[in-house]
mmCIF file of C-alpha atoms in Angstrom:
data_model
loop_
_atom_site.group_PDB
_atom_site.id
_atom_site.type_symbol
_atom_site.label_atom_id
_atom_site.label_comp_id
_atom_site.label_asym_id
_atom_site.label_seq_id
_atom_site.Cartn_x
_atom_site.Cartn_y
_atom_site.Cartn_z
ATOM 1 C CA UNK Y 1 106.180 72.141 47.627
ATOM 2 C CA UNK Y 2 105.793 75.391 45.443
ATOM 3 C CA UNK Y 3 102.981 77.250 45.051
ATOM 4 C CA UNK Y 4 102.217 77.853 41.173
ATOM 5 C CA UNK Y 5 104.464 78.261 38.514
ATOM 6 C CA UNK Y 6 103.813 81.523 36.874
ATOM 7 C CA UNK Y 7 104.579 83.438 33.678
ATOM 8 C CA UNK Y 8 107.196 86.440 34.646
ATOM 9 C CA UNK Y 9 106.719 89.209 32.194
ATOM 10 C CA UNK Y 10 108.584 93.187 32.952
ATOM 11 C CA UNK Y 11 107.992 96.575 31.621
ATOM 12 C CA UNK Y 12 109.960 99.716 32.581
ATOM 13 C CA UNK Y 13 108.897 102.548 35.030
ATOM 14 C CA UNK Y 14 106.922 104.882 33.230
ATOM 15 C CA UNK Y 15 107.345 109.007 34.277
ATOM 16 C CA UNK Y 16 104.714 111.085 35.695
ATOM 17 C CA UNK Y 17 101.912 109.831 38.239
ATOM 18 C CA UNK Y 18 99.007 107.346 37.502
ATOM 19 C CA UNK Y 19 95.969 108.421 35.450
ATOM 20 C CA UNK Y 20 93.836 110.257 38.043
ATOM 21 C CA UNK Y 21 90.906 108.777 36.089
ATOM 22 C CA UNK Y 22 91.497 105.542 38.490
ATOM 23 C CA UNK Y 23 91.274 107.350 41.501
ATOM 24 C CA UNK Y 24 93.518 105.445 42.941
ATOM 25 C CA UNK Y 25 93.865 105.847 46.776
ATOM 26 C CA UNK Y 26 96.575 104.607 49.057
ATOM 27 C CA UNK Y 27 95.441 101.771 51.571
ATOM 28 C CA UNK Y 28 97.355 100.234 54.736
ATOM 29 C CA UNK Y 29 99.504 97.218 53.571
ATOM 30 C CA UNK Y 30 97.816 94.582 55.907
ATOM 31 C CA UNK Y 31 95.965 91.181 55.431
ATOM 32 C CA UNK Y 32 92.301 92.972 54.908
ATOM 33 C CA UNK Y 33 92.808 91.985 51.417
ATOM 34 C CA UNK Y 34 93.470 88.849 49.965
ATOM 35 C CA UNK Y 35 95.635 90.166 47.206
ATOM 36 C CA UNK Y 36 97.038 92.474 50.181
ATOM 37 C CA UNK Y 37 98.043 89.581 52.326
ATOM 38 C CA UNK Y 38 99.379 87.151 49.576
ATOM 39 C CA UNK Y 39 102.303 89.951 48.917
ATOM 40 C CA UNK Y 40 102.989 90.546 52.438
ATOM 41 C CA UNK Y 41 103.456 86.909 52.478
ATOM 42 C CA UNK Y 42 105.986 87.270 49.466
ATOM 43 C CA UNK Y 43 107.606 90.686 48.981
ATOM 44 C CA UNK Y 44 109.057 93.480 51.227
ATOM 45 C CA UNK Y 45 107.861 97.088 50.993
ATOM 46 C CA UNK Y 46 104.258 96.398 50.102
ATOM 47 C CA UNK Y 47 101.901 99.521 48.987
ATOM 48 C CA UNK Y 48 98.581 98.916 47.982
ATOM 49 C CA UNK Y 49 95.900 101.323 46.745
ATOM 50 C CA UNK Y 50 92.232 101.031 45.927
ATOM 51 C CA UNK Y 51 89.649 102.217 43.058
ATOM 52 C CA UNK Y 52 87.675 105.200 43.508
ATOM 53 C CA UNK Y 53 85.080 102.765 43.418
ATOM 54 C CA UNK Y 54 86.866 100.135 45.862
ATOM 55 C CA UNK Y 55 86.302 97.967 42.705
ATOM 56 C CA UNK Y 56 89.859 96.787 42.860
ATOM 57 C CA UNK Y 57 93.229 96.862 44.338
ATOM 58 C CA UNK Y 58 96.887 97.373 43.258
ATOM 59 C CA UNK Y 59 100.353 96.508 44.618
ATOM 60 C CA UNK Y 60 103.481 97.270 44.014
ATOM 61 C CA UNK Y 61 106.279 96.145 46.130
ATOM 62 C CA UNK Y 62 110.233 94.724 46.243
ATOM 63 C CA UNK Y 63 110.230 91.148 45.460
ATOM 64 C CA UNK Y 64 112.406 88.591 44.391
ATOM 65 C CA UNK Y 65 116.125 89.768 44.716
ATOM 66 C CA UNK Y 66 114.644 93.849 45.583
ATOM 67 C CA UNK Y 67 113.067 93.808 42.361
ATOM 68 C CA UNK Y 68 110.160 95.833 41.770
ATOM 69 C CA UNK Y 69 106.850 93.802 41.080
ATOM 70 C CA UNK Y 70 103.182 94.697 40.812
ATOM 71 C CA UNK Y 71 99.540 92.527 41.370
ATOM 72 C CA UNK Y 72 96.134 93.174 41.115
ATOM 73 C CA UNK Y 73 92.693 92.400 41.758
ATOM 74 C CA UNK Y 74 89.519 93.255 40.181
ATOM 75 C CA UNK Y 75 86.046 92.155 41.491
ATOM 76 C CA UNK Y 76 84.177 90.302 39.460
ATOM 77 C CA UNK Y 77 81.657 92.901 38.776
ATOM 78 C CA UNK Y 78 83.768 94.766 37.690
ATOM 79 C CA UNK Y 79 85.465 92.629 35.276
ATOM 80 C CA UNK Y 80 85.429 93.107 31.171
ATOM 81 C CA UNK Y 81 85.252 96.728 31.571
ATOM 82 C CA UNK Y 82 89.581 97.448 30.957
ATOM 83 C CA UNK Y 83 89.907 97.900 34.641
ATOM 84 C CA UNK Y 84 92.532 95.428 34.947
ATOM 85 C CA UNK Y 85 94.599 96.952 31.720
ATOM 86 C CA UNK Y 86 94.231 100.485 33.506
ATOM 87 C CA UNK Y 87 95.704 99.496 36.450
ATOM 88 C CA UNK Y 88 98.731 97.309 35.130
ATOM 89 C CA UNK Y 89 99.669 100.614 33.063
ATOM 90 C CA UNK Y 90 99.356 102.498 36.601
ATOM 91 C CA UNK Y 91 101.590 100.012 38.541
ATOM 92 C CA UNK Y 92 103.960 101.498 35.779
ATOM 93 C CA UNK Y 93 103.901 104.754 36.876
ATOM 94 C CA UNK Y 94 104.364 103.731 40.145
ATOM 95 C CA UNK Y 95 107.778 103.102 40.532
ATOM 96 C CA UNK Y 96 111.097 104.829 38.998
ATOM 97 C CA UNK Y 97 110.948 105.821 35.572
ATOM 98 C CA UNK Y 98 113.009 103.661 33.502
ATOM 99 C CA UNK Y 99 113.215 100.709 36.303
ATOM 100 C CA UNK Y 100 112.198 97.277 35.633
ATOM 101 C CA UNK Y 101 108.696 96.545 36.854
ATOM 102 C CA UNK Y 102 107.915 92.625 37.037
ATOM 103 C CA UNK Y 103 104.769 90.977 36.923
ATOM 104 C CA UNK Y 104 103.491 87.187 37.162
ATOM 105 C CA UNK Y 105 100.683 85.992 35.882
ATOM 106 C CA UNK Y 106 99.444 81.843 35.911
ATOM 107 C CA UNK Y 107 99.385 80.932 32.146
ATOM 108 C CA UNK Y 108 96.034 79.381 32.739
ATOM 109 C CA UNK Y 109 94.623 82.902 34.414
ATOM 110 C CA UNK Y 110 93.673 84.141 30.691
ATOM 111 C CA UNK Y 111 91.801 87.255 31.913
ATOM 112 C CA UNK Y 112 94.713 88.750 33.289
ATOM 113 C CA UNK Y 113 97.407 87.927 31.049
ATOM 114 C CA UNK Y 114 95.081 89.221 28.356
ATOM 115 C CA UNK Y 115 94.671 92.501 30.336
ATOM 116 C CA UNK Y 116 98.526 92.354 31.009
ATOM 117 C CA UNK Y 117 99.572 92.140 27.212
ATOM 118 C CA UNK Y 118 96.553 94.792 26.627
ATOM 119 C CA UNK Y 119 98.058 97.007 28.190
ATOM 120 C CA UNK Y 120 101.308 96.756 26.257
ATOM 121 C CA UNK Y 121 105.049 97.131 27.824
ATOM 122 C CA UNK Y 122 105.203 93.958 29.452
ATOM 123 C CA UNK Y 123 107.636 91.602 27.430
ATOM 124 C CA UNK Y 124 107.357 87.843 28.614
ATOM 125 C CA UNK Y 125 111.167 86.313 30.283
ATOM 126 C CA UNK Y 126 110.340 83.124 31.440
ATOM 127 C CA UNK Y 127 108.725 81.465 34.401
ATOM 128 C CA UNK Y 128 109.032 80.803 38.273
ATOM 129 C CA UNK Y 129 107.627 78.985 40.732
ATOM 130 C CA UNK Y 130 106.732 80.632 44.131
ATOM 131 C CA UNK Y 131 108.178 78.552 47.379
ATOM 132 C CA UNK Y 132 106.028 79.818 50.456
ATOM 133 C CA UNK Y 133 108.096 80.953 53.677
ATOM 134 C CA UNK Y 134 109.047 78.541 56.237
ATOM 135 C CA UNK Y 135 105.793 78.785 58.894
ATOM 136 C CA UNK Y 136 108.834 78.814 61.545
ATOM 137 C CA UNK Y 137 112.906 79.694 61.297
ATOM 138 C CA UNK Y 138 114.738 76.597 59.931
ATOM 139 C CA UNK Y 139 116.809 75.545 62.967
ATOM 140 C CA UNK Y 140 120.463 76.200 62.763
ATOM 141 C CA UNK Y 141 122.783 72.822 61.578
#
């Protein structure tokens, strides 16, 4: 069975570092975090960082193919504030300038994709559908 089928939208790499207004800090790529864990599950190379204000988390990491491709998390709390637009815009900085950064979002997840297309780049391509990993090695035929 598949997971969700998502909207796939990309942006390229934008140059210099992330807005230091953020205060994004790096954190260990491990399961502490939901949003953490669910690319770990997924994608290779995983690097997360936090808010300043631990508030909410960012990843970018090599997905689908060794694409780059970027999530996020914001508490509620802290939601309706832009948070969410800020840090899409700083996943851009995050890899190569000029690469292709991808990003999924569920149609039916409105506060994101709003925050997504807020934060302007990110051109819609189509859809996928997430299969999760075997839980153990297929056996060999």
């Amino acid at each position: 069975h598949y997971d969700n089928l998502d909207l796939v939208l990309w942006a390229p790499g934008l140059a210099g570092p992330p807005t230091s207004e953020l205060g994004l800090t790096p954190v260990p790529a491990d399961d502490a975090h939901p949003r953490v864990a669910r690319a770990l599950r997924y994608r290779d190379e995983v690097r997360s960082w936090e808010t300043g204000d631990g508030a909410a988390v960012l990843v970018v990491a090599r997905g689908l193919a060794g694409r780059w491709e970027t999530s996020f998390e914001v508490d509620p709390g802290a939601r309706s504030r832009g948070l969410g637009r800020q840090l899409v815009t700083a996943a851009r900085h995050l890899v190569p300038q000029g690469e292709p950064l991808f990003l999924q979002v569920s149609p039916g997840n409105v506060a994101s994709l709003r925050a997504v297309l807020a934060a302007g780049g990110f051109t819609p391509i189509g859809a996928e559908a997430l299969f999760p990993p075997p839980a153990e090695p297929l056996a060999a035929l």
